Short mmCIF file of C-alpha atoms in Angstrom, two decimals:
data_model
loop_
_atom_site.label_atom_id
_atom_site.label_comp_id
_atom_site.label_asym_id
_atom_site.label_seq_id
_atom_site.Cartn_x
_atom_site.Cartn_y
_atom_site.Cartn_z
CA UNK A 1 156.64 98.31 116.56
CA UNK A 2 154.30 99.44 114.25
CA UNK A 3 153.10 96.30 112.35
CA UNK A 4 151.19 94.85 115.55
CA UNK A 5 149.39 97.82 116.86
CA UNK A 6 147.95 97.48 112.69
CA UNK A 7 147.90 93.71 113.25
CA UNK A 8 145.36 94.69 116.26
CA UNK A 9 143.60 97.11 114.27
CA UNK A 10 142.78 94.56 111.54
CA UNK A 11 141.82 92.21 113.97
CA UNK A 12 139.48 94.43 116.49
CA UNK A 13 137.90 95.49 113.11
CA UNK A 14 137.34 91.92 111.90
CA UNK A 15 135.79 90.96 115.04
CA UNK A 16 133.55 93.90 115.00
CA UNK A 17 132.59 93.04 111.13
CA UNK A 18 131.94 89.24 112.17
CA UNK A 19 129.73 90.52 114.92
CA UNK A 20 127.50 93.21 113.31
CA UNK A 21 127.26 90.08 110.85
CA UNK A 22 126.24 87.93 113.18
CA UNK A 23 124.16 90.77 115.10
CA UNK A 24 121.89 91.98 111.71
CA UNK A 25 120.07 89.02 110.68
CA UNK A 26 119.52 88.18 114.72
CA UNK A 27 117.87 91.53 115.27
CA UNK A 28 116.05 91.34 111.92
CA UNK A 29 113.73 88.88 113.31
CA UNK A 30 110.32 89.85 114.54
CA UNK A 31 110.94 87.76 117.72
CA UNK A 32 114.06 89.79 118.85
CA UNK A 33 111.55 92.80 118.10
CA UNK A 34 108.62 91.17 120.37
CA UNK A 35 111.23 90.62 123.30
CA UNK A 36 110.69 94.62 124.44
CA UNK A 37 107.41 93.65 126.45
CA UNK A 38 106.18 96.94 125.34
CA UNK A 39 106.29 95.89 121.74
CA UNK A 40 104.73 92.62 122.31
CA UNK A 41 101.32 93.55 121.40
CA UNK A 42 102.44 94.96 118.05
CA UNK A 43 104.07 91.47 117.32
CA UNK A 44 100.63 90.07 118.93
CA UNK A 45 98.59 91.95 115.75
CA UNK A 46 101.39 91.70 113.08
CA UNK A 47 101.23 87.64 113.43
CA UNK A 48 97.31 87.73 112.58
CA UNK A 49 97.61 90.78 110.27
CA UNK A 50 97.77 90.47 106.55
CA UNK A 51 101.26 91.63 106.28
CA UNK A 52 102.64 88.60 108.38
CA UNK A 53 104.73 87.73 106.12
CA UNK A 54 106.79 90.68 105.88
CA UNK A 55 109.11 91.18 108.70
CA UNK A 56 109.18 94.13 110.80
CA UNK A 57 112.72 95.66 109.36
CA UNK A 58 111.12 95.67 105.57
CA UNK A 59 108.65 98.37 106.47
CA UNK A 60 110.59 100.04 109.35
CA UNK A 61 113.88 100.47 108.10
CA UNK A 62 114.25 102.43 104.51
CA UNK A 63 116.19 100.42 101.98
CA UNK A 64 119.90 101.89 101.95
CA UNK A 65 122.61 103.37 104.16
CA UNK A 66 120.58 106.39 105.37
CA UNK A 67 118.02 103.85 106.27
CA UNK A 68 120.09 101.54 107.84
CA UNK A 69 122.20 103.94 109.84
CA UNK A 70 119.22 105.94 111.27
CA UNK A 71 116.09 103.47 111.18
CA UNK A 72 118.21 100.31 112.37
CA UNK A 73 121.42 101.21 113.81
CA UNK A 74 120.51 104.64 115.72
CA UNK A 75 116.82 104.06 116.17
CA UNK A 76 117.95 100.12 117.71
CA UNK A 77 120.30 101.59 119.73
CA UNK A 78 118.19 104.37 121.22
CA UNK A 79 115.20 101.78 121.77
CA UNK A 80 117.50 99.44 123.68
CA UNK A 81 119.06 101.70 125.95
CA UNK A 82 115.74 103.29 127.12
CA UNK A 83 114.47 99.74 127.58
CA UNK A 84 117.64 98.60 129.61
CA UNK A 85 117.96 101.95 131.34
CA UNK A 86 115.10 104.32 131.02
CA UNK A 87 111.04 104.03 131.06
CA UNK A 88 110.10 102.77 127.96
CA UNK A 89 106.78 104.21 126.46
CA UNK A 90 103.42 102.82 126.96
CA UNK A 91 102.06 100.25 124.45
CA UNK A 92 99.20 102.63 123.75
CA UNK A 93 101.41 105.67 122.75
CA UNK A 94 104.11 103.64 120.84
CA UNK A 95 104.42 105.73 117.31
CA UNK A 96 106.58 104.17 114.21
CA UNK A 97 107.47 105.76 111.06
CA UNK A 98 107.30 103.54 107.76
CA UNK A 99 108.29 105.84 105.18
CA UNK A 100 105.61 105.73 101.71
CA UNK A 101 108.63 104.97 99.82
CA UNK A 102 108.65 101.52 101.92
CA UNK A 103 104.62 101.04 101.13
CA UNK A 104 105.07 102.01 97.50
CA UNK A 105 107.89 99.38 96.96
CA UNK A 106 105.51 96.67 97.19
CA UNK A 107 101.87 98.57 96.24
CA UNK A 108 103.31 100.95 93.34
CA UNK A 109 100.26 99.87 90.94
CA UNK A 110 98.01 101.36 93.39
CA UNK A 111 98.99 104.74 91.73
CA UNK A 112 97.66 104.10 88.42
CA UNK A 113 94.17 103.21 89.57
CA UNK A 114 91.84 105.63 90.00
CA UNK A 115 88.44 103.38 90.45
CA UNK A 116 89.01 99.43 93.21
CA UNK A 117 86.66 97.44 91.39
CA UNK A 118 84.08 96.10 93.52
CA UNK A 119 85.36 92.52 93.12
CA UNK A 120 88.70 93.67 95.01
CA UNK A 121 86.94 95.25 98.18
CA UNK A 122 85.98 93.68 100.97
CA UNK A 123 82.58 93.50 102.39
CA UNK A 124 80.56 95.38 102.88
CA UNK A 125 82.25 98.84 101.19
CA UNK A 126 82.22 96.30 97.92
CA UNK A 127 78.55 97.55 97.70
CA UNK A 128 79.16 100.69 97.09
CA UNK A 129 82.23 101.05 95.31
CA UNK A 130 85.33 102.99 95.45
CA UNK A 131 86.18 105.96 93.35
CA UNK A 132 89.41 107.67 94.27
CA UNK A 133 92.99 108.33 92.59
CA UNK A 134 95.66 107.39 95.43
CA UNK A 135 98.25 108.99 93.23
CA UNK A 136 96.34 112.13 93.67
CA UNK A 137 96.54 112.21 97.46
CA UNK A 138 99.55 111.18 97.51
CA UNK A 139 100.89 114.36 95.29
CA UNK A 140 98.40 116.39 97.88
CA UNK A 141 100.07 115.20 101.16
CA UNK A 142 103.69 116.10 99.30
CA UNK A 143 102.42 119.24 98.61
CA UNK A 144 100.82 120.39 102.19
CA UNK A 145 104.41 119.35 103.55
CA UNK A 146 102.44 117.87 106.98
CA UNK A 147 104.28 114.24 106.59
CA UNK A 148 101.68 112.69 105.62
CA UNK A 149 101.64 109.45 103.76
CA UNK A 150 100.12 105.89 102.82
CA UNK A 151 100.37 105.51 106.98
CA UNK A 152 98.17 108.51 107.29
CA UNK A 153 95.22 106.53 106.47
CA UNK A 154 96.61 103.15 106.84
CA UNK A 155 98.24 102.87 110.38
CA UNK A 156 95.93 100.11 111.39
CA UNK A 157 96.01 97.91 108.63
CA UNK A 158 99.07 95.67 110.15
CA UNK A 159 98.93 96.56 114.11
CA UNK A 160 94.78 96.88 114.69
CA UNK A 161 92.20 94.36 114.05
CA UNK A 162 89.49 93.65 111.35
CA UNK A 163 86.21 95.63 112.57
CA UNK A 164 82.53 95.24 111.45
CA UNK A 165 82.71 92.03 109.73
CA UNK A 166 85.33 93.45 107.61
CA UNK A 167 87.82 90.69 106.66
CA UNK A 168 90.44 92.80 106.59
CA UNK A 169 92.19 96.42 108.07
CA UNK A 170 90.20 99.41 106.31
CA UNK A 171 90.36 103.18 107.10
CA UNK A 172 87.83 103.69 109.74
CA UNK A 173 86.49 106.55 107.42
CA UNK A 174 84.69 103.78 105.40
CA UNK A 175 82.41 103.01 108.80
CA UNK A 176 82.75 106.01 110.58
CA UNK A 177 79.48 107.54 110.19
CA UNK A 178 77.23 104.46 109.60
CA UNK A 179 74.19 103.56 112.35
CA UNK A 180 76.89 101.36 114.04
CA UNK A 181 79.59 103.76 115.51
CA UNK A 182 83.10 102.65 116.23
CA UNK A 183 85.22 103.29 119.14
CA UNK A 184 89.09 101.48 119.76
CA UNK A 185 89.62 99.82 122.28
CA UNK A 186 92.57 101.86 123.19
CA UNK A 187 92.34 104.17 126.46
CA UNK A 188 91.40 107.68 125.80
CA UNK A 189 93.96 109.97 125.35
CA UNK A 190 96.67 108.14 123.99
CA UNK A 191 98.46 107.99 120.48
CA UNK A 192 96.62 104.81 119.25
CA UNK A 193 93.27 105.91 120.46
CA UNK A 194 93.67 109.10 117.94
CA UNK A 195 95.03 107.08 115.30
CA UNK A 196 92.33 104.61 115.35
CA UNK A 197 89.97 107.64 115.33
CA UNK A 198 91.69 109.33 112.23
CA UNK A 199 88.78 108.63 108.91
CA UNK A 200 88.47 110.80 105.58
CA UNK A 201 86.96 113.43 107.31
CA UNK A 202 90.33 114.84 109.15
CA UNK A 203 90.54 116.48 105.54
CA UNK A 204 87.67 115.89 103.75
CA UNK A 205 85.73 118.40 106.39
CA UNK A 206 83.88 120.60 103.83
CA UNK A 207 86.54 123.31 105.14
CA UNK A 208 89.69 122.38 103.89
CA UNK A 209 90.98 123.71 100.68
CA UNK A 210 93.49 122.14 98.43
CA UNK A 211 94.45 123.98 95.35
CA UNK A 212 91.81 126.36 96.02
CA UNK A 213 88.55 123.98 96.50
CA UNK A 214 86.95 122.87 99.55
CA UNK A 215 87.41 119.47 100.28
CA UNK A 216 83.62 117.51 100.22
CA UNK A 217 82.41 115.87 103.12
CA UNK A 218 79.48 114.09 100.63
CA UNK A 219 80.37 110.34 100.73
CA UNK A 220 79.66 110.15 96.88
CA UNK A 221 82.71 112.12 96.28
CA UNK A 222 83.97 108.51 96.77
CA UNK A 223 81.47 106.05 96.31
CA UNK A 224 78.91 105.29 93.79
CA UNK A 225 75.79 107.77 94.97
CA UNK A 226 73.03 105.48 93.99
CA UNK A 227 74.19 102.86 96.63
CA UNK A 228 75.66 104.99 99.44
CA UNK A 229 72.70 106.14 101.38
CA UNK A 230 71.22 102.44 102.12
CA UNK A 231 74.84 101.31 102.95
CA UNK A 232 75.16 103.93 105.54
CA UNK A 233 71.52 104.25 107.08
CA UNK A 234 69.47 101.33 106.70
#
């Protein structure tokens, strides 16, 4: 009597394997993503966005079995059943976590360079340079223990859209204080809207401290003096 009830073990749990088989590589794909209509205008911005190329799982789900237990299974699971049965949050509060370990995977030589040569940045900030170690803010967000990452001051650069003439995603800190103010078009109030509005200056404030020195607000603590005041003002 015993060797069917295992016979029907072995087989439930076979047809659960060659589902979840089946199930993973469908729900990998951005499209099975962009079927939510409240994530549609994510997949809208990730299609024109530099990163369109990389599918939505490699920088939302950590690599591993913690990752793919909480960020795919659990996460999925929860996002479904509010969609199906609950009120699924507005477009313009939607917040993701991608995990620095997922940005560093692909961008790890960013932490050995302290200076973007001016041939790598994109108009105009290629006028005035670049001077700043990554590797060092990186060790500073660790330390103040605030979650804070590579997303911190790159949220926008897959889901937003080039500003300014920019060719490409920047931190708004780069334009934030120029004779040409930007605003998002995002409503006021909401998650994005804040995002968008996040620049250096949420810690480079002249008040800060980190390791016992005030943070600068001077934009020559990152860009080449002799060329930052007619970038900004003129």
């Amino acid at each position: 009597m015993k060797k069917p009830k295992a016979i029907v073990l072995v087989a439930i749990f076979l047809g659960a394997a060659a589902l979840g088989g089946a199930a993973v590589p469908l729900t990998n794909h951005p499209q099975f993503c962009a079927s939510c209509h409240n994530i549609r205008p994510s997949y809208e911005s990730w299609v024109k966005s530099s990163h369109k190329e990389v599918e939505c799982v490699t920088c939302h789900v950590r690599p591993g079995v913690e990752g793919f237990i909480h960020d795919k299974a659990y996460a999925g699971l929860k996002d479904v059943a509010i969609y199906l049965f609950g009120t699924p949050t507005d477009a313009h509060n939607l917040q993701a976590t991608v995990s620095s370990e997922v940005c560093i995977g692909c961008h790890r030589a960013i932490l050995r360079v302290s200076e973007v040569s001016t041939r790598d940045l994109p108009p105009p900030v290629k006028d005035v340079g670049l001077v700043m170690g990554h590797r060092k803010h990186m060790e500073a967000f660790a330390k103040r223990g605030q979650g804070e990452g590579c997303t911190t001051c790159h949220a926008r650069v897959v889901h937003e859209q080039p500003i300014k003439g920019y060719p490409v995603v920047i931190p708004r800190g780069h334009v934030a204080v120029d004779g040409k103010p930007y605003y998002p078009d995002h409503p006021e109030g909401t998650k994005l809207r804040a995002s968008a509005m996040n620049d250096c200056f949420r810690c480079h404030d002249g008040k800060t401290e980190h390791e016992g020195k005030l943070l600068s607000k001077k934009c020559e603590t990152c860009h080449l003096p002799d060329k930052i005041g007619d970038f900004l003002f003129n």
